[in-house]
Tab-separated table of C-alpha atoms and ligand atoms in Angstrom:
chain	number	residue	atom	x	y	z
A	1	UNK	CA	-2.015	6.328	2.808
A	2	UNK	CA	-5.157	8.190	2.337
A	3	UNK	CA	-4.174	11.766	1.665
A	4	UNK	CA	-6.908	13.603	3.785
A	5	UNK	CA	-5.537	16.933	2.506
A	6	UNK	CA	-6.727	19.500	0.136
A	7	UNK	CA	-5.928	18.372	-3.414
A	8	UNK	CA	-4.217	21.627	-4.039
A	9	UNK	CA	-1.948	21.465	-0.949
A	10	UNK	CA	-1.016	17.908	-1.692
A	11	UNK	CA	-0.180	18.381	-5.359
A	12	UNK	CA	1.765	21.614	-4.570
A	13	UNK	CA	3.850	19.737	-2.126
A	14	UNK	CA	4.222	16.755	-4.256
A	15	UNK	CA	5.654	18.884	-7.037
A	16	UNK	CA	8.716	19.353	-4.911
A	17	UNK	CA	9.450	15.842	-4.989
A	18	UNK	CA	9.731	14.493	-8.712
A	19	UNK	CA	9.586	10.802	-9.192
A	20	UNK	CA	12.786	9.207	-8.140
A	21	UNK	CA	13.308	5.683	-9.500
A	22	UNK	CA	15.506	3.605	-7.261
A	23	UNK	CA	17.488	0.823	-8.715
A	24	UNK	CA	15.406	-1.821	-6.821
A	25	UNK	CA	12.137	-0.518	-8.237
A	26	UNK	CA	13.061	-1.852	-11.701
A	27	UNK	CA	14.303	-5.177	-10.371
A	28	UNK	CA	11.907	-7.979	-10.060
A	29	UNK	CA	11.647	-9.838	-6.789
A	30	UNK	CA	11.870	-13.671	-7.447
A	31	UNK	CA	9.895	-16.097	-5.184
A	32	UNK	CA	10.565	-19.491	-6.710
A	33	UNK	CA	8.962	-19.304	-10.117
A	34	UNK	CA	6.933	-16.249	-9.374
A	35	UNK	CA	8.199	-12.747	-10.086
A	36	UNK	CA	6.944	-9.586	-8.278
A	37	UNK	CA	7.751	-6.307	-9.586
A	38	UNK	CA	7.086	-2.857	-8.060
A	39	UNK	CA	5.179	-0.460	-10.258
A	40	UNK	CA	5.797	3.115	-9.056
A	41	UNK	CA	2.642	5.134	-9.249
A	42	UNK	CA	4.253	8.268	-7.927
A	43	UNK	CA	5.799	9.798	-4.711
A	44	UNK	CA	4.403	11.912	-1.978
A	45	UNK	CA	5.993	14.108	0.736
A	46	UNK	CA	5.302	12.670	4.187
A	47	UNK	CA	5.452	15.353	6.891
A	48	UNK	CA	5.934	14.455	10.531
A	49	UNK	CA	2.525	15.817	11.334
A	50	UNK	CA	1.117	12.934	9.418
A	51	UNK	CA	2.563	10.717	12.063
A	52	UNK	CA	1.812	12.583	15.306
A	53	UNK	CA	4.436	10.690	17.439
A	54	UNK	CA	7.083	11.704	14.935
A	55	UNK	CA	6.380	15.400	15.353
A	56	UNK	CA	8.739	15.360	18.258
A	57	UNK	CA	12.417	15.715	19.124
A	58	UNK	CA	12.989	12.039	18.401
A	59	UNK	CA	11.221	12.241	15.073
A	60	UNK	CA	13.217	15.282	14.015
A	61	UNK	CA	16.475	13.479	15.094
A	62	UNK	CA	15.574	10.353	12.996
A	63	UNK	CA	14.961	12.495	9.988
A	64	UNK	CA	18.033	14.574	10.432
A	65	UNK	CA	20.198	11.319	10.991
A	66	UNK	CA	18.790	10.185	7.462
A	67	UNK	CA	20.012	13.326	5.903
A	68	UNK	CA	16.712	14.919	5.567
A	69	UNK	CA	15.433	18.307	6.831
A	70	UNK	CA	14.635	17.566	10.528
A	71	UNK	CA	11.131	19.047	9.939
A	72	UNK	CA	10.620	16.859	6.961
A	73	UNK	CA	9.130	16.011	4.578
A	74	UNK	CA	10.382	12.608	3.621
A	75	UNK	CA	9.532	11.578	0.035
A	76	UNK	CA	7.696	8.243	0.072
A	77	UNK	CA	6.483	6.026	-2.862
A	78	UNK	CA	3.104	4.906	-3.964
A	79	UNK	CA	3.612	1.385	-5.342
A	80	UNK	CA	1.488	-1.278	-6.894
A	81	UNK	CA	2.884	-4.698	-7.773
A	82	UNK	CA	2.698	-6.864	-10.731
A	83	UNK	CA	2.785	-10.579	-10.028
A	84	UNK	CA	3.803	-12.947	-12.884
A	85	UNK	CA	4.106	-16.707	-13.029
A	86	UNK	CA	4.002	-19.078	-16.043
A	87	UNK	CA	2.417	-16.584	-18.486
A	88	UNK	CA	-0.217	-15.397	-15.969
A	89	UNK	CA	-0.282	-11.827	-14.631
A	90	UNK	CA	-2.088	-10.292	-11.574
A	91	UNK	CA	-1.868	-6.972	-9.863
A	92	UNK	CA	-1.624	-6.080	-6.081
A	93	UNK	CA	-3.315	-2.792	-6.064
A	94	UNK	CA	-3.372	-0.451	-8.903
A	95	UNK	CA	-2.124	3.096	-7.773
A	96	UNK	CA	-4.091	6.443	-7.664
A	97	UNK	CA	-5.181	6.566	-11.340
A	98	UNK	CA	-6.087	10.185	-12.224
A	99	UNK	CA	-7.587	10.895	-8.738
A	100	UNK	CA	-4.604	12.734	-7.423
A	101	UNK	CA	-3.475	14.617	-10.469
A	102	UNK	CA	-0.620	14.325	-12.907
A	103	UNK	CA	2.145	13.455	-10.420
A	104	UNK	CA	0.465	10.118	-9.747
A	105	UNK	CA	-1.209	7.531	-12.000
A	106	UNK	CA	2.078	6.127	-13.497
A	107	UNK	CA	1.166	2.457	-12.987
A	108	UNK	CA	-0.363	1.975	-16.515
A	109	UNK	CA	2.921	3.183	-18.031
A	110	UNK	CA	4.875	1.032	-15.806
A	111	UNK	CA	2.779	-1.953	-16.689
A	112	UNK	CA	3.265	-1.160	-20.441
A	113	UNK	CA	7.028	-0.945	-19.847
A	114	UNK	CA	6.878	-4.495	-18.489
A	115	UNK	CA	5.130	-5.597	-21.622
A	116	UNK	CA	1.736	-6.136	-19.990
A	117	UNK	CA	-1.588	-5.025	-21.607
A	118	UNK	CA	-4.443	-4.224	-19.234
A	119	UNK	CA	-6.445	-7.074	-20.792
A	120	UNK	CA	-3.835	-9.471	-19.745
A	121	UNK	CA	-4.353	-8.899	-15.936
A	122	UNK	CA	-6.414	-11.898	-14.608
A	123	UNK	CA	-7.156	-10.338	-11.217
A	124	UNK	CA	-6.353	-7.347	-9.044
A	125	UNK	CA	-5.923	-8.224	-5.244
A	126	UNK	CA	-6.739	-5.175	-3.338
A	127	UNK	CA	-5.035	-4.642	0.009
A	128	UNK	CA	-7.723	-2.053	0.857
A	129	UNK	CA	-9.980	0.476	-1.013
A	130	UNK	CA	-8.060	3.729	-0.354
A	131	UNK	CA	-7.773	5.836	-3.429
A	132	UNK	CA	-4.075	5.488	-3.803
A	133	UNK	CA	-4.587	1.688	-4.071
A	134	UNK	CA	-7.814	1.374	-5.950
A	135	UNK	CA	-8.165	4.652	-7.893
A	136	UNK	CA	-5.984	3.136	-10.768
A	137	UNK	CA	-8.702	0.558	-11.395
A	138	UNK	CA	-10.482	3.295	-13.262
A	139	UNK	CA	-9.555	5.009	-16.517
A	140	UNK	CA	-9.881	8.808	-16.946
A	141	UNK	CA	-13.502	8.340	-17.898
A	142	UNK	CA	-14.210	6.350	-14.798
A	143	UNK	CA	-14.503	3.019	-16.807
A	144	UNK	CA	-12.809	-0.247	-15.645
A	145	UNK	CA	-9.259	-0.033	-16.859
A	146	UNK	CA	-8.708	-3.763	-16.635
A	147	UNK	CA	-11.406	-5.371	-18.841
A	148	UNK	CA	-10.787	-9.054	-17.875
A	149	UNK	CA	-9.803	-8.654	-14.311
A	150	UNK	CA	-11.624	-9.948	-11.271
A	151	UNK	CA	-11.294	-7.789	-8.152
A	152	UNK	CA	-10.600	-9.558	-5.023
A	153	UNK	CA	-11.004	-7.670	-1.721
A	154	UNK	CA	-11.970	-8.350	1.831
A	155	UNK	CA	-15.783	-8.382	2.635
A	156	UNK	CA	-15.010	-6.098	5.629
A	157	UNK	CA	-13.491	-3.550	3.319
A	158	UNK	CA	-16.542	-3.471	0.929
A	159	UNK	CA	-18.888	-3.222	3.929
A	160	UNK	CA	-17.044	-0.286	5.452
A	161	UNK	CA	-16.816	1.878	2.332
A	162	UNK	CA	-20.402	1.086	1.399
A	163	UNK	CA	-21.695	2.053	4.833
A	164	UNK	CA	-23.441	5.482	4.958
A	165	UNK	CA	-23.246	5.460	8.727
A	166	UNK	CA	-19.429	4.978	8.576
A	167	UNK	CA	-19.331	7.884	6.198
A	168	UNK	CA	-21.238	10.051	8.375
A	169	UNK	CA	-18.837	9.325	11.223
A	170	UNK	CA	-15.718	9.870	9.215
A	171	UNK	CA	-14.123	13.328	8.813
A	172	UNK	CA	-15.718	15.359	5.934
A	173	UNK	CA	-12.477	15.218	3.894
A	174	UNK	CA	-12.877	11.408	3.695
A	175	UNK	CA	-16.030	11.823	1.500
A	176	UNK	CA	-14.054	11.458	-1.697
A	177	UNK	CA	-12.534	8.205	-0.445
A	178	UNK	CA	-15.980	6.792	-0.043
A	179	UNK	CA	-17.057	8.020	-3.495
A	180	UNK	CA	-13.898	6.569	-5.149
A	181	UNK	CA	-14.331	3.177	-3.434
A	182	UNK	CA	-17.950	3.025	-4.421
A	183	UNK	CA	-17.150	4.127	-7.997
A	184	UNK	CA	-14.601	1.414	-8.266
A	185	UNK	CA	-16.893	-1.370	-6.882
A	186	UNK	CA	-19.664	-0.128	-9.351
A	187	UNK	CA	-17.284	-0.129	-12.353
A	188	UNK	CA	-16.411	-3.760	-11.716
A	189	UNK	CA	-19.836	-4.876	-10.699
A	190	UNK	CA	-20.254	-8.596	-11.298
A	191	UNK	CA	-16.427	-9.047	-11.195
A	192	UNK	CA	-15.880	-8.173	-7.571
A	193	UNK	CA	-15.190	-11.227	-5.375
A	194	UNK	CA	-15.599	-10.556	-1.650
A	195	UNK	CA	-13.363	-12.822	0.439
A	196	UNK	CA	-12.810	-13.245	4.148
A	197	UNK	CA	-9.618	-13.872	6.099
A	198	UNK	CA	-6.667	-15.700	4.693
A	199	UNK	CA	-8.321	-16.378	1.336
A	200	UNK	CA	-6.400	-18.209	-1.379
A	201	UNK	CA	-5.785	-15.830	-4.365
A	202	UNK	CA	-3.765	-18.171	-6.648
A	203	UNK	CA	-1.783	-21.423	-5.931
A	204	UNK	CA	0.719	-20.318	-3.132
A	205	UNK	CA	-0.639	-16.885	-2.868
A	206	UNK	CA	-3.094	-15.775	-0.160
A	207	UNK	CA	-4.307	-12.718	1.664
A	208	UNK	CA	-2.938	-12.072	5.119
A	209	UNK	CA	-5.437	-9.962	7.062
A	210	UNK	CA	-3.654	-7.096	8.709
A	211	UNK	CA	-6.623	-4.873	10.114
A	212	UNK	CA	-6.234	-1.415	11.633
A	213	UNK	CA	-5.178	0.811	8.765
A	214	UNK	CA	-8.689	0.105	7.399
A	215	UNK	CA	-11.170	-2.698	8.534
A	216	UNK	CA	-10.273	-5.174	5.845
A	217	UNK	CA	-6.659	-4.029	5.185
A	218	UNK	CA	-4.682	-7.172	4.147
A	219	UNK	CA	-1.246	-8.138	2.876
A	220	UNK	CA	-0.540	-10.641	0.139
A	221	UNK	CA	1.746	-13.593	1.083
A	222	UNK	CA	3.467	-15.203	-1.852
A	223	UNK	CA	4.909	-18.620	-1.285
A	224	UNK	CA	6.845	-20.727	-3.818
A	225	UNK	CA	8.978	-23.597	-2.484
A	226	UNK	CA	11.049	-22.339	0.476
A	227	UNK	CA	10.747	-18.745	-0.748
A	228	UNK	CA	8.225	-16.287	0.785
A	229	UNK	CA	7.451	-12.658	0.296
A	230	UNK	CA	4.876	-10.597	2.068
A	231	UNK	CA	3.608	-7.360	0.282
A	232	UNK	CA	2.375	-5.867	3.457
A	233	UNK	CA	0.225	-2.958	1.988
A	234	UNK	CA	0.120	0.025	4.328
A	235	UNK	CA	1.686	-1.360	7.416
A	236	UNK	CA	4.401	1.299	7.266
A	237	UNK	CA	4.234	4.802	5.544
A	238	UNK	CA	7.744	5.841	6.623
A	239	UNK	CA	10.571	3.382	6.916
A	240	UNK	CA	12.733	6.027	8.633
A	241	UNK	CA	10.248	6.970	11.319
A	242	UNK	CA	7.958	3.877	11.885
A	243	UNK	CA	10.525	1.046	11.840
A	244	UNK	CA	12.319	2.262	15.018
A	245	UNK	CA	8.963	3.350	16.382
A	246	UNK	CA	6.266	0.901	15.351
A	247	UNK	CA	3.985	2.443	18.077
A	248	UNK	CA	3.762	5.531	15.848
A	249	UNK	CA	0.621	5.371	13.651
A	250	UNK	CA	-0.197	7.569	10.682
A	251	UNK	CA	-3.310	9.878	10.900
A	252	UNK	CA	-4.776	7.672	8.106
A	253	UNK	CA	-4.843	4.528	10.257
A	254	UNK	CA	-8.585	4.318	10.998
A	255	UNK	CA	-8.229	2.303	14.184
A	256	UNK	CA	-5.010	3.553	15.601
A	257	UNK	CA	-4.705	1.020	18.441
A	258	UNK	CA	-5.481	-1.992	16.131
A	259	UNK	CA	-3.140	-0.602	13.507
A	260	UNK	CA	-0.340	-0.353	16.199
A	261	UNK	CA	-1.018	-3.879	17.400
A	262	UNK	CA	-1.080	-5.285	13.972
A	263	UNK	CA	2.261	-3.537	12.973
A	264	UNK	CA	3.961	-4.844	16.084
A	265	UNK	CA	2.595	-8.324	15.418
A	266	UNK	CA	3.528	-8.533	11.810
A	267	UNK	CA	7.025	-6.961	12.311
A	268	UNK	CA	7.710	-9.477	15.198
A	269	UNK	CA	6.550	-12.409	13.093
A	270	UNK	CA	8.616	-11.246	9.968
A	271	UNK	CA	11.664	-10.877	12.177
A	272	UNK	CA	11.189	-14.356	13.635
A	273	UNK	CA	10.386	-16.109	10.424
A	274	UNK	CA	12.962	-14.273	8.156
A	275	UNK	CA	10.154	-13.023	5.909
A	276	UNK	CA	11.134	-10.791	3.016
A	277	UNK	CA	8.716	-7.922	2.991
A	278	UNK	CA	7.727	-5.225	0.447
A	279	UNK	CA	5.041	-2.353	0.811
A	280	UNK	CA	3.145	0.189	-1.019
A	281	UNK	CA	4.810	3.062	0.766
A	282	UNK	CA	8.423	1.601	1.265
A	283	UNK	CA	10.987	2.216	-1.371
A	284	UNK	CA	12.853	-0.964	-0.492
A	285	UNK	CA	12.314	-4.694	0.186
A	286	UNK	CA	14.240	-6.875	2.607
A	287	UNK	CA	14.153	-8.670	5.923
A	288	UNK	CA	13.188	-7.346	9.314
A	289	UNK	CA	15.563	-7.320	12.326
A	290	UNK	CA	14.863	-6.360	15.871
A	291	UNK	CA	16.668	-3.214	16.948
A	292	UNK	CA	16.154	-2.148	20.637
A	293	UNK	CA	12.431	-1.526	21.116
A	294	UNK	CA	11.966	-1.189	17.390
A	295	UNK	CA	12.943	-2.847	14.112
A	296	UNK	CA	14.902	-2.134	10.992
A	297	UNK	CA	14.251	-3.173	7.386
A	298	UNK	CA	17.575	-4.713	6.046
A	299	UNK	CA	17.647	-4.287	2.302
A	300	UNK	CA	17.669	-7.637	0.434
A	301	UNK	CA	20.907	-8.164	-1.375
B	1	ZN	ZN1	-1.739	3.999	1.025
C-alpha cells in the first residue's frame, strides 16, 4: 500500500476501523525451527476506488457476499513480521512508524510484547521502501529505531526512490514517499546493504523478486526442511477482491501490467507448489487454490 491520500482523509477514515486483532495474528507460524510472527502495525479502510476493477458490479457483489457494505470499505491490515531462529531475531518490514498518525505505528509495542528489544534485531529485510513498510525504521525524532540492524533491500528499490527524475514523473502526492524512503536510507547510512535478485538473507531465507508494485518489490521465502513460507509483501491488498480477480491492480502498483503479471505468476506457483503464504495486507495465512479464473487463499489450520 502507499496511501496517496490526504493524511487527514486517511486518518479520518481509518478511525472508523479500530484495530482488530484476529486470533491468527497472535500465533506464530512455524517453518521447521524458524518462527514467523505477524506484528500488526494498524488497519486501513480499503475502498473499491483504490482497486479500479473492483469499482464495479462484480466488486460490489464480492464485498456484499463477504458481509461488507457493497460500496466498501474493507478493513485491511498493515503487518510487519518478526522472524526468530535459535536466539536470533530479524524483521521483515517495520510498519508505518509515526508517519501516518496515531492509528498506526504499533510494531514497536508488538515487538515488545514478544519480548524483543530493538537492539536485538540483527537485520531488517525490506520488501520495498513504501512508508507503511519502512517508516517504522525511524523513531519519532527521525533517528534509526534499530541500533544494531543492517537493512537489506533491493538495489532497484534504492535506485528508484533516490532518483530525482522518477520523482518528477510521479504524482505530487508521492513526494512524501520519496522523502520518507530517503530519510530511512540516510538514517541507516553505512548499514544499508543493497542486494540484487534472489539474494540470501540468512540460512534458508532469501528474497524472491516480485516486481511491479515497486521496481524492487520482493517477497521473503523461508525454507526449513520440507516447510516453506512466502511472505509476499504487497502482492494482494484485498483478499476478498484480488484473489478471485488477480487482474485487478491497486492504484499504488507503480507498473500495473508488471504487477498483474507478477501476481498471476506467484499465485499460480503457490497453488502448484503448495506454498504457505502470508502478506503485509492480508489478515490470514494459508495455501493458494485455483478457483475458476482466479484463486482462493485457504486458511492454514
Ligand atoms: Zn503496503
